mmCIF file of C-alpha atoms and ligand atoms in Angstrom:
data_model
loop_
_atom_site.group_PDB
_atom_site.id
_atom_site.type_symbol
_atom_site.label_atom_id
_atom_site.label_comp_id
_atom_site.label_asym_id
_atom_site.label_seq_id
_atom_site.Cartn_x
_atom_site.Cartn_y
_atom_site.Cartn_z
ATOM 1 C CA UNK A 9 -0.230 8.279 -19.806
ATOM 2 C CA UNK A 10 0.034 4.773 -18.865
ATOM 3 C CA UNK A 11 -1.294 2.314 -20.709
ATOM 4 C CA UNK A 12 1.145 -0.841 -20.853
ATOM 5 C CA UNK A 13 2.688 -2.003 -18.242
ATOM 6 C CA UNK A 14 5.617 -4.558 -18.138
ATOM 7 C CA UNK A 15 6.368 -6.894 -15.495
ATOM 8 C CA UNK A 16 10.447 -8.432 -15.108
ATOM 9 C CA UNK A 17 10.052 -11.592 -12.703
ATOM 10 C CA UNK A 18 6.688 -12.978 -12.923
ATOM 11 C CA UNK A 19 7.395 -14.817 -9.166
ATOM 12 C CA UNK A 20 4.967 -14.008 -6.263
ATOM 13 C CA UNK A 21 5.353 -10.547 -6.473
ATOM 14 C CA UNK A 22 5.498 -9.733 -10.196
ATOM 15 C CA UNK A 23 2.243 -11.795 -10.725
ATOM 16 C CA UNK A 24 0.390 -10.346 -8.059
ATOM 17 C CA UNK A 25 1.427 -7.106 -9.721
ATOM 18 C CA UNK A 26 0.698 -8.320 -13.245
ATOM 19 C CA UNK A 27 -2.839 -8.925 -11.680
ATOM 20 C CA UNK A 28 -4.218 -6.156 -10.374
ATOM 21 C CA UNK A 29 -2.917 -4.249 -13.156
ATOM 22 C CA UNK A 30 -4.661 -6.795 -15.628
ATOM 23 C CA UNK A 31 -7.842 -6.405 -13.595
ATOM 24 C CA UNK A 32 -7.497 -2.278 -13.392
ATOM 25 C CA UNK A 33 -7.404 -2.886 -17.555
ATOM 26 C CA UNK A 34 -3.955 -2.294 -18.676
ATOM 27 C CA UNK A 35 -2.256 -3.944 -21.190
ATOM 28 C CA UNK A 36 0.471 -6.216 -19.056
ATOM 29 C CA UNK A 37 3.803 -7.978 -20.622
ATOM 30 C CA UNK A 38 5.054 -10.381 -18.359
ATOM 31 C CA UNK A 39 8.837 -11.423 -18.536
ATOM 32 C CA UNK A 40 10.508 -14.279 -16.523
ATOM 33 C CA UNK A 41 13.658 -16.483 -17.250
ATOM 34 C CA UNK A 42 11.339 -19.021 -19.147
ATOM 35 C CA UNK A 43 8.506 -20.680 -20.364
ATOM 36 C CA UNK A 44 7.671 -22.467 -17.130
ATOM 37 C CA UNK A 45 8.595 -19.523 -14.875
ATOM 38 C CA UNK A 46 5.622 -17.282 -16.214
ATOM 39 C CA UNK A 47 3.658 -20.173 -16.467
ATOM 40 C CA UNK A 48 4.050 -20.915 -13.016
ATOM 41 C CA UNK A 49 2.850 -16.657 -12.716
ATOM 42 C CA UNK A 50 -0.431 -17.202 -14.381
ATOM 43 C CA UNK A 51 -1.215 -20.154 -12.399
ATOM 44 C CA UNK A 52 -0.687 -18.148 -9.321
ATOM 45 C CA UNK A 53 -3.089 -15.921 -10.397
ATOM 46 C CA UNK A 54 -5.748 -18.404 -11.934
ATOM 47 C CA UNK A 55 -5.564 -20.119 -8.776
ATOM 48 C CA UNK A 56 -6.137 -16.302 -6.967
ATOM 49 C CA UNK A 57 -8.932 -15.448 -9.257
ATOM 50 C CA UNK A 58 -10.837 -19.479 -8.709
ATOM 51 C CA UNK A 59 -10.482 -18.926 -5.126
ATOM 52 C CA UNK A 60 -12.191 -14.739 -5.905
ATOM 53 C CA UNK A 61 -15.222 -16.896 -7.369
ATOM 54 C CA UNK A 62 -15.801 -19.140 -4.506
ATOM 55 C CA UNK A 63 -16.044 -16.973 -2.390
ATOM 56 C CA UNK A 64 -18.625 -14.655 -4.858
ATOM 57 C CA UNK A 65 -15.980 -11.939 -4.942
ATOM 58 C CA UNK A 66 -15.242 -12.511 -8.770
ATOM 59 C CA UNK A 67 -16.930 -14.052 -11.382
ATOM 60 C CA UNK A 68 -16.082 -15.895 -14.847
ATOM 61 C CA UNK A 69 -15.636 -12.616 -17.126
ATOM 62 C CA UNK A 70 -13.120 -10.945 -14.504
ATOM 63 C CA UNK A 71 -10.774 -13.800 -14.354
ATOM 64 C CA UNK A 72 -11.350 -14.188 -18.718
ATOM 65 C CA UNK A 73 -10.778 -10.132 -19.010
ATOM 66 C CA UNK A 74 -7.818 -10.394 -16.444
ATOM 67 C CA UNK A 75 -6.143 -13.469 -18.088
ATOM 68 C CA UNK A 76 -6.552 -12.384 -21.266
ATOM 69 C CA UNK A 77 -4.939 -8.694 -20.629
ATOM 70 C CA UNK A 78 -1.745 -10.496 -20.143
ATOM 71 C CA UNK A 79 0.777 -11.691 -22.209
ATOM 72 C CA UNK A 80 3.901 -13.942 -21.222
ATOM 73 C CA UNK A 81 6.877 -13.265 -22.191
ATOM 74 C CA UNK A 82 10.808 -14.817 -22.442
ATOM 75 C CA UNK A 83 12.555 -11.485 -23.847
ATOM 76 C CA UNK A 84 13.251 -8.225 -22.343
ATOM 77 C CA UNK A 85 12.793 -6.804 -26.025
ATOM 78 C CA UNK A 86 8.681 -7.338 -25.583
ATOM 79 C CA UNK A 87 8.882 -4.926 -23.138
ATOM 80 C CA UNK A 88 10.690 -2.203 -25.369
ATOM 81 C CA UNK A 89 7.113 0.068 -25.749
ATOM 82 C CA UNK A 90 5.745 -0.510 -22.162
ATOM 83 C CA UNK A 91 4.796 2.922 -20.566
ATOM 84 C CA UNK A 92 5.542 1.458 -17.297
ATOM 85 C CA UNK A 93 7.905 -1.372 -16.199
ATOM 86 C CA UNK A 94 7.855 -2.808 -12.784
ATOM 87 C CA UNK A 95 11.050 -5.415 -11.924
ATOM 88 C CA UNK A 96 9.788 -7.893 -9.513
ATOM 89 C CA UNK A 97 12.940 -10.112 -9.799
ATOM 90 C CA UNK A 98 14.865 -11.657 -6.750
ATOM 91 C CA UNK A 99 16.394 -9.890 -3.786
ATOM 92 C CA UNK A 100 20.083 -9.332 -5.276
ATOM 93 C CA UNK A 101 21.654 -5.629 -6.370
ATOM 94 C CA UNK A 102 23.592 -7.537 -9.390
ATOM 95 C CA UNK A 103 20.989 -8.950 -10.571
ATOM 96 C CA UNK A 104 18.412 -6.270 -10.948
ATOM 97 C CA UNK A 105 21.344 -4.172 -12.214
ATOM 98 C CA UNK A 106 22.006 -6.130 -15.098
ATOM 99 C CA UNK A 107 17.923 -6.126 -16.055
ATOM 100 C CA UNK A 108 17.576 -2.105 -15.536
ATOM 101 C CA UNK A 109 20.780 -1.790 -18.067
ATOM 102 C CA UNK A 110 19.327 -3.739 -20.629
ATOM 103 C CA UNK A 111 16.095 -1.964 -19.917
ATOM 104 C CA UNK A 112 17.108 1.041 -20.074
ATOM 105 C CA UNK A 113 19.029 0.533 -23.662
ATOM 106 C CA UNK A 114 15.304 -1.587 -24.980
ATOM 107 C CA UNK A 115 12.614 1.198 -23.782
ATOM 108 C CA UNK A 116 11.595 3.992 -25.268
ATOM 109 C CA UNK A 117 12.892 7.241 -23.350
ATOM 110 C CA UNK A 118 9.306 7.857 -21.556
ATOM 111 C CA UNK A 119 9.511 4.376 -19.954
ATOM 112 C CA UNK A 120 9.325 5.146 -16.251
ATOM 113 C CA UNK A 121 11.267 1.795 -14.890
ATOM 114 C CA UNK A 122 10.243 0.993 -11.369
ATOM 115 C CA UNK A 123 11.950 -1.494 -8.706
ATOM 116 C CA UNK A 124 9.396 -3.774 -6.270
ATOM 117 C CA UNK A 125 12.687 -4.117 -3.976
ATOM 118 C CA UNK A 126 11.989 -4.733 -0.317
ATOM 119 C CA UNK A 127 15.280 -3.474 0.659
ATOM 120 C CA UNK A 128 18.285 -2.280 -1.575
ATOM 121 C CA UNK A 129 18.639 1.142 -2.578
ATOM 122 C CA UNK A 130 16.563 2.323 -5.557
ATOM 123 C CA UNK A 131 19.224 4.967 -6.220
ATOM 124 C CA UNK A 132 21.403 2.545 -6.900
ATOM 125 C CA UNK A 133 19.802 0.966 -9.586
ATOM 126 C CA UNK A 134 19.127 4.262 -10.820
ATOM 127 C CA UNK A 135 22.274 4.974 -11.355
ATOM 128 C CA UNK A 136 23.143 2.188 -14.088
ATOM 129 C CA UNK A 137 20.533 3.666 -16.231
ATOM 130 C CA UNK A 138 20.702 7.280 -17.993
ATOM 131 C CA UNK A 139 16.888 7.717 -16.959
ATOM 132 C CA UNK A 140 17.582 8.418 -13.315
ATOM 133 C CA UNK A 141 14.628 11.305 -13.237
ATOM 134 C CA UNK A 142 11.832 8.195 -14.622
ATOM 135 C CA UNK A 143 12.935 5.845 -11.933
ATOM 136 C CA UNK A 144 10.940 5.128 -9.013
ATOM 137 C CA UNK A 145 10.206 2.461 -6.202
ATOM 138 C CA UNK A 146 7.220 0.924 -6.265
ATOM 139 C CA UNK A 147 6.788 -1.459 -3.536
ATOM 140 C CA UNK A 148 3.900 -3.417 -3.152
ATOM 141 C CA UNK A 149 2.277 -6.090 -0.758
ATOM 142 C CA UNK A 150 2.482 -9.816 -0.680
ATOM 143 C CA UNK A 151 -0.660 -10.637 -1.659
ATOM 144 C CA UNK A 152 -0.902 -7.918 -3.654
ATOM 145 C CA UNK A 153 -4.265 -8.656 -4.897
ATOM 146 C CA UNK A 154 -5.321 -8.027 -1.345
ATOM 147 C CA UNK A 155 -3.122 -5.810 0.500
ATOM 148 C CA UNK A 156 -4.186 -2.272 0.137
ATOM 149 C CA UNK A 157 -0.795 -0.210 0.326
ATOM 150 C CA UNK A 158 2.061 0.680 -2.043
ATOM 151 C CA UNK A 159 5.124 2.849 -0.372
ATOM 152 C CA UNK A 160 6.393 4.865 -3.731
ATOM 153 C CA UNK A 161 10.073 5.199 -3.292
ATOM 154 C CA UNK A 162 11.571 8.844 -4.366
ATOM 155 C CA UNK A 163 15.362 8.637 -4.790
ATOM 156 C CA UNK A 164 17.351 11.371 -5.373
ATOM 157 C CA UNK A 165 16.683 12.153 -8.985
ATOM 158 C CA UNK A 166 13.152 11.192 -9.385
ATOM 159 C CA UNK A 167 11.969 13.982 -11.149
ATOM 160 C CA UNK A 168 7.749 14.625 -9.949
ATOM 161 C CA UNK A 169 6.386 13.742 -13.048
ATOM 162 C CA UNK A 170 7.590 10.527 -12.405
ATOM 163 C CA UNK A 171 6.554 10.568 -8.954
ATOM 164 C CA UNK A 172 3.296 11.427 -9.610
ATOM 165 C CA UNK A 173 2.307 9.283 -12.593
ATOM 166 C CA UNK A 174 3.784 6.154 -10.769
ATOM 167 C CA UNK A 175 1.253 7.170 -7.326
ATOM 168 C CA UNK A 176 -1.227 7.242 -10.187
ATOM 169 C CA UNK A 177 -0.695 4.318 -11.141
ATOM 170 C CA UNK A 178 -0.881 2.713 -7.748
ATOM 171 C CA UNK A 179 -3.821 4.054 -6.982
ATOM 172 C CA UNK A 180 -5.748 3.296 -10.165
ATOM 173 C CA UNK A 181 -4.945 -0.697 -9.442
ATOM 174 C CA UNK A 182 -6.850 0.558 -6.205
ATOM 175 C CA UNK A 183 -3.847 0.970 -3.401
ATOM 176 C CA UNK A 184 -3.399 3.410 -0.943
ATOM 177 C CA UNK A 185 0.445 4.944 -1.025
ATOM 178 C CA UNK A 186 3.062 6.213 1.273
ATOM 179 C CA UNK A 187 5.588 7.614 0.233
ATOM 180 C CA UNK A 188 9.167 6.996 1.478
ATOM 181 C CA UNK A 189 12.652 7.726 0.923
ATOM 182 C CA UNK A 190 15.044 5.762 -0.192
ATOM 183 C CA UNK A 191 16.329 4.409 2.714
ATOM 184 C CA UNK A 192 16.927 0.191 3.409
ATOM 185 C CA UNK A 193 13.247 -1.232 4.086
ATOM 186 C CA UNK A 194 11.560 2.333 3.327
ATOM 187 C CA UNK A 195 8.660 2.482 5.919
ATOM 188 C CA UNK A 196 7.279 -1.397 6.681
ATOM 189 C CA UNK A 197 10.307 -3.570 6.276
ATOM 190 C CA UNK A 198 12.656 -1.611 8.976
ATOM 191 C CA UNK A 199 9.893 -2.003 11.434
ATOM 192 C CA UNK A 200 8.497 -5.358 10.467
ATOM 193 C CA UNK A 201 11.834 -7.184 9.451
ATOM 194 C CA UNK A 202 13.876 -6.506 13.108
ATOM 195 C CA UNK A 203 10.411 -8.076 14.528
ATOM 196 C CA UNK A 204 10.344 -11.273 12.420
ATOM 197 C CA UNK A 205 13.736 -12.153 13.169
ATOM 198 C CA UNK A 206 13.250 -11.296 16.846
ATOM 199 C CA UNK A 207 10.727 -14.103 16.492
ATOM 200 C CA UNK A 208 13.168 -16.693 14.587
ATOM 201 C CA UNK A 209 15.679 -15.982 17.579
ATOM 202 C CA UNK A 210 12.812 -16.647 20.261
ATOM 203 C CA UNK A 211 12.522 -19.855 18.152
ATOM 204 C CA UNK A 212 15.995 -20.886 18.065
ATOM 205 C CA UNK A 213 16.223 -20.488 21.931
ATOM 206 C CA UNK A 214 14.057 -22.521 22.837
ATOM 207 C CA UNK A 215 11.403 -19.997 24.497
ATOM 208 C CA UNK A 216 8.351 -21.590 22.936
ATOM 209 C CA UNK A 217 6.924 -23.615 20.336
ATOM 210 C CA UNK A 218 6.328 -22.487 17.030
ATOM 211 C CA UNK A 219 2.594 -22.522 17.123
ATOM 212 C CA UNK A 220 2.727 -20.731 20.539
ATOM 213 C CA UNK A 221 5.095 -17.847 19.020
ATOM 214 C CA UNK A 222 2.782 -17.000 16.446
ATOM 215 C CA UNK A 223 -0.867 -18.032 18.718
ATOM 216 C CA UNK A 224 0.613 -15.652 21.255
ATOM 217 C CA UNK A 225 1.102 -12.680 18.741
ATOM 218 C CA UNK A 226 -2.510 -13.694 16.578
ATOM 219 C CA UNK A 227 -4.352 -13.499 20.432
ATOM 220 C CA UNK A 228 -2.496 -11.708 22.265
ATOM 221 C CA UNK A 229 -1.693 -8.329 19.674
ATOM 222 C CA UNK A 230 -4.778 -8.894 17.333
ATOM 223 C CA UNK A 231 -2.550 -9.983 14.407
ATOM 224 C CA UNK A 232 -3.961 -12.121 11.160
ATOM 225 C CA UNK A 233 -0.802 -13.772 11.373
ATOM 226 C CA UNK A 234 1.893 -14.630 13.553
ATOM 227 C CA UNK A 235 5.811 -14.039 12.904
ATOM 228 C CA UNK A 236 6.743 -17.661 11.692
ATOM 229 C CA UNK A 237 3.636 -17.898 9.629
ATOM 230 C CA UNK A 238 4.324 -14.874 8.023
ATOM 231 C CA UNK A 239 7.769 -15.323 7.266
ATOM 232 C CA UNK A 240 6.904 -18.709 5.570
ATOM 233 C CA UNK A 241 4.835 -16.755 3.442
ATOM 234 C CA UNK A 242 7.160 -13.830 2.515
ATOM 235 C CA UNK A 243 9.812 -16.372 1.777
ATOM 236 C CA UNK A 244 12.578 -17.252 4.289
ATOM 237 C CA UNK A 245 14.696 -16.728 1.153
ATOM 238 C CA UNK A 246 13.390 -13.103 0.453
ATOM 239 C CA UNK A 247 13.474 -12.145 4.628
ATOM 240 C CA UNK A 248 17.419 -13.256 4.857
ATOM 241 C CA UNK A 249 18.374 -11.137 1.629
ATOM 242 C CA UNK A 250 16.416 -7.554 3.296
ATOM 243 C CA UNK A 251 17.854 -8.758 6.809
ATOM 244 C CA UNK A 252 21.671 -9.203 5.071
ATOM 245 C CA UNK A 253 21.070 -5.842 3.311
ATOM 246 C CA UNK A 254 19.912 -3.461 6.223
ATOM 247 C CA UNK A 255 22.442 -5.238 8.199
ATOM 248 C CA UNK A 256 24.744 -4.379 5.843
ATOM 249 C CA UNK A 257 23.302 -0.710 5.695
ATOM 250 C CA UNK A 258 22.846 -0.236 9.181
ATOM 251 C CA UNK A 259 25.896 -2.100 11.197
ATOM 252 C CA UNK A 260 23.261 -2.352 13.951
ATOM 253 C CA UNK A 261 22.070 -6.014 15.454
ATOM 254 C CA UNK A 262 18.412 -5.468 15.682
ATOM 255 C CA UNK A 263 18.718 -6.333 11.353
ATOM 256 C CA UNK A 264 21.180 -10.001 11.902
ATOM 257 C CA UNK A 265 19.592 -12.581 10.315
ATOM 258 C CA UNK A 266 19.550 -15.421 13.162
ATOM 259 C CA UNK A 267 21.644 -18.386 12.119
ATOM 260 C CA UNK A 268 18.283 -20.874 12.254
ATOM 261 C CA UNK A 269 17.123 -18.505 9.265
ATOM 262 C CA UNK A 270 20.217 -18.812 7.158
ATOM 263 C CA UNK A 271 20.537 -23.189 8.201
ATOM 264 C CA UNK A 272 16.600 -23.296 7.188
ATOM 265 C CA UNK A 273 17.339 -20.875 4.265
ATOM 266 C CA UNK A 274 20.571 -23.119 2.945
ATOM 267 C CA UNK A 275 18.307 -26.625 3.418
ATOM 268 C CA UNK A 276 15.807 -25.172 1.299
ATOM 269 C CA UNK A 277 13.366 -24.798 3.288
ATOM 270 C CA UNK A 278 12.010 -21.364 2.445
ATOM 271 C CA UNK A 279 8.158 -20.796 3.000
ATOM 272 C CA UNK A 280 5.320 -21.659 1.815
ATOM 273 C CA UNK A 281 6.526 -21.292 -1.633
ATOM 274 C CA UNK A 282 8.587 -24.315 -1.423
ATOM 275 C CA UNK A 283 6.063 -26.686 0.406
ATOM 276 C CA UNK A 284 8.563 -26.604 3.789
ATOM 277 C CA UNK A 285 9.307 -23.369 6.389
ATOM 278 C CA UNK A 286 8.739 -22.892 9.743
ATOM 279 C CA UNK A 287 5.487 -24.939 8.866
ATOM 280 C CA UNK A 288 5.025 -28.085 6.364
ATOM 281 C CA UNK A 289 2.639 -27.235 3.611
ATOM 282 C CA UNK A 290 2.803 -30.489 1.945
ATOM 283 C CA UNK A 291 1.489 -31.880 5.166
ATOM 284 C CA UNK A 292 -1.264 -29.614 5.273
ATOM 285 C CA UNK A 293 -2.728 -30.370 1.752
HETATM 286 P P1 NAD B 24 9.965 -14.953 -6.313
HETATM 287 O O1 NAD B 24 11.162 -15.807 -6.068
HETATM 288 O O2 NAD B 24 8.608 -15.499 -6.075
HETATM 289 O O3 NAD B 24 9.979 -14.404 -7.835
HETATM 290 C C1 NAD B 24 11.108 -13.919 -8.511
HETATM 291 C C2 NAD B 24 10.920 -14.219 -9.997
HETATM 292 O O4 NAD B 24 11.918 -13.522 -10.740
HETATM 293 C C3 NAD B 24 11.056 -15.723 -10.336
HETATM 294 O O5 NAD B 24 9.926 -16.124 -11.090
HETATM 295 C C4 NAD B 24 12.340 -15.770 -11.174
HETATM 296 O O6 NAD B 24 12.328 -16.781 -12.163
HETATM 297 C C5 NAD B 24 12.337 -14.378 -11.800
HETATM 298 N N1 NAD B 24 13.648 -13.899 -12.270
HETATM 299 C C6 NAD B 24 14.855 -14.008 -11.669
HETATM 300 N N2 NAD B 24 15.804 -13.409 -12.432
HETATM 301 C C7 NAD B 24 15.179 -12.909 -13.528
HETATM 302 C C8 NAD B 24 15.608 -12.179 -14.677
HETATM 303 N N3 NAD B 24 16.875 -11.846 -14.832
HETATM 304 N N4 NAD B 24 14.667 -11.823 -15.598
HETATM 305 C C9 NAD B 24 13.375 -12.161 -15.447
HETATM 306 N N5 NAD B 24 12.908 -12.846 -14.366
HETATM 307 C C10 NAD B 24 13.795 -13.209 -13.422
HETATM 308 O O7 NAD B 24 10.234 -13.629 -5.452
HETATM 309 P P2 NAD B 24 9.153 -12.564 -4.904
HETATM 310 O O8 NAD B 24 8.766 -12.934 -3.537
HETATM 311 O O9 NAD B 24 8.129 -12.329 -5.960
HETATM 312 O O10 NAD B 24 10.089 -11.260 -4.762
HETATM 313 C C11 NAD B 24 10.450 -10.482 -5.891
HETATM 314 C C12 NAD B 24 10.840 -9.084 -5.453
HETATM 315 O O11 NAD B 24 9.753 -8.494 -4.730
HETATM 316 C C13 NAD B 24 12.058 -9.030 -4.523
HETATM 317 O O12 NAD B 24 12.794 -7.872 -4.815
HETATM 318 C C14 NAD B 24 11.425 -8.934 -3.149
HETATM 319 O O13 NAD B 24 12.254 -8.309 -2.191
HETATM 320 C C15 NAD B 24 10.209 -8.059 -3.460
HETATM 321 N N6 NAD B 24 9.093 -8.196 -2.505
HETATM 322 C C16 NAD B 24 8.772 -9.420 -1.991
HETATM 323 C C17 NAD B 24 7.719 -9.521 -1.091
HETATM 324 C C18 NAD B 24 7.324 -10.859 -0.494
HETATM 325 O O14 NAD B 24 6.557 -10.881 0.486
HETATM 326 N N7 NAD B 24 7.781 -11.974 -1.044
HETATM 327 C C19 NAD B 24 6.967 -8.377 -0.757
HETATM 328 C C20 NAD B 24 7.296 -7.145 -1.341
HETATM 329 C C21 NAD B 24 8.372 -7.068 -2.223
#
């Protein structure tokens, strides 16, 4: 039965995570590198919640009961008697590796460990651990608090229990799941990825304006968001690292991240998340 949940990587991910988990009533431990990192988590998620008010979608005693379900936390020891961990670190095999070893020596054998990867093989990181059967994917939706689905990743070795206590999970912080094998970009990302890079390259050529790109897919294809405007908010950081990766997987073209993504990537300007993408957020506020 799960009961407390542990977050690795409080970012834009793990917080959302952290969140509706916090909201659904679990207990949530929330690891990043430091202080300021899952400091920076809980404001994303005050911010979340203030905006949930406003609009009369939340009020005071959900954002108190959410806020105060989680705790922040520097060590990967806090998260020794978690039920349930969920790594929401970045994009990189080596370094999720090294946090599902140490996991896996901290947690208590029924820990099921779960990976929010967009992209790399969950198999793999099951492999450093000697819990392969309680490993899962989990991979939710940026914003989580708002998008409805989780595709729950079954590698090799995850045993059903596992399989079906993680689905449980999802669905109790009130997702919908599909379930996918564990194959680069599961369900969403090999379909969506290929298209947002197909839009970088339409960019980079010179075929329209950036505005017109993504006004042409909003009107013209019934989108919420165009390609550019999405990417921004994904990350242009987190899109090159899944591009690289099924690239890598796949030998195949469709997955090359377009050299404008890996110059705009290098300058630092990744998304929304850094003021400066595609767009200029500093601008806009
Ligand atoms: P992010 O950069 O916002 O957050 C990553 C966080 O991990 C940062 O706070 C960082 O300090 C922390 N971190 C790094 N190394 C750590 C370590 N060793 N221990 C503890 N914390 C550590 O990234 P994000 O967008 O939240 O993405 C995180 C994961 O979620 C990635 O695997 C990504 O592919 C996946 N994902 C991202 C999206 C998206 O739209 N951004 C959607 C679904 C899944």
């Amino acid at each position: 039965m799960i009961k407390k949940v542990g977050i690795v990587g409080f970012g834009q991910m793990g917080s959302g995570i952290g969140q509706v988990a916090a909201a659904a009533g679990y207990e949530v431990v929330a690891c990043d590198v430091s202080e300021k990192d899952y400091e920076r988590g809980l404001g994303y998620i005050t911010r979340s919640l203030d905006k949930a008010i406003e609009r009369g979608k939340a009020d005071e005693a959900a954002k108190k009961k959410v806020l105060s379900n989680i705790k922040g936390v520097t060590k990967l020891e806090e998260l020794a008697d978690c039920d349930l961990v969920c790594e929401a670190v970045v994009e990189n095999m080596d370094v999720k590796k090294e946090v599902f070893k140490k996991l896996d020596s901290l947690c208590k054998p029924e820990t099921i460990l779960a990976s929010n990867t967009s992209s790399l093989a969950i198999g793999d990181m099951a492999a450093v651990t000697a819990r392969r059967d309680k490993f899962v994917g989990l991979h939710f939706f940026n914003p989580v608090q708002i998008m409805k689905l989780v595709e729950v990743v079954r590698t090799l070795d995850t045993s059903d229990d596992t399989f079906v206590a993680a689905r449980e999970f999802a669905e109790s912080v009130g997702k919908t799941c599909v379930t996918a094998k564990d194959s680069p970009g599961f369900v969403v990302n090999v379909l969506l990825i290929p298209y947002l890079l197909d839009a970088i390259r339409q960019l980079e050529r010179g075929l329209a304006t950036r505005e017109d790109i993504d006004n042409g897919m909003m009107l013209g294809c019934g989108h919420p968001m165009g390609p550019l405007a999405l990417t921004d908010f994904i990350g242009l950081d987190t899109t090159m690292f899944i591009a690289d990766i099924m690239f890598d997987e796949f030998k195949d073209g469709h997955y090359a991240a377009p050299p404008l993504l890996r110059r705009m990537v290098n300058a630092g300007y990744i998304g929304k998340k850094a003021g400066r993408g595609f767009y200029d957020y500093a601008k806009k506020k």
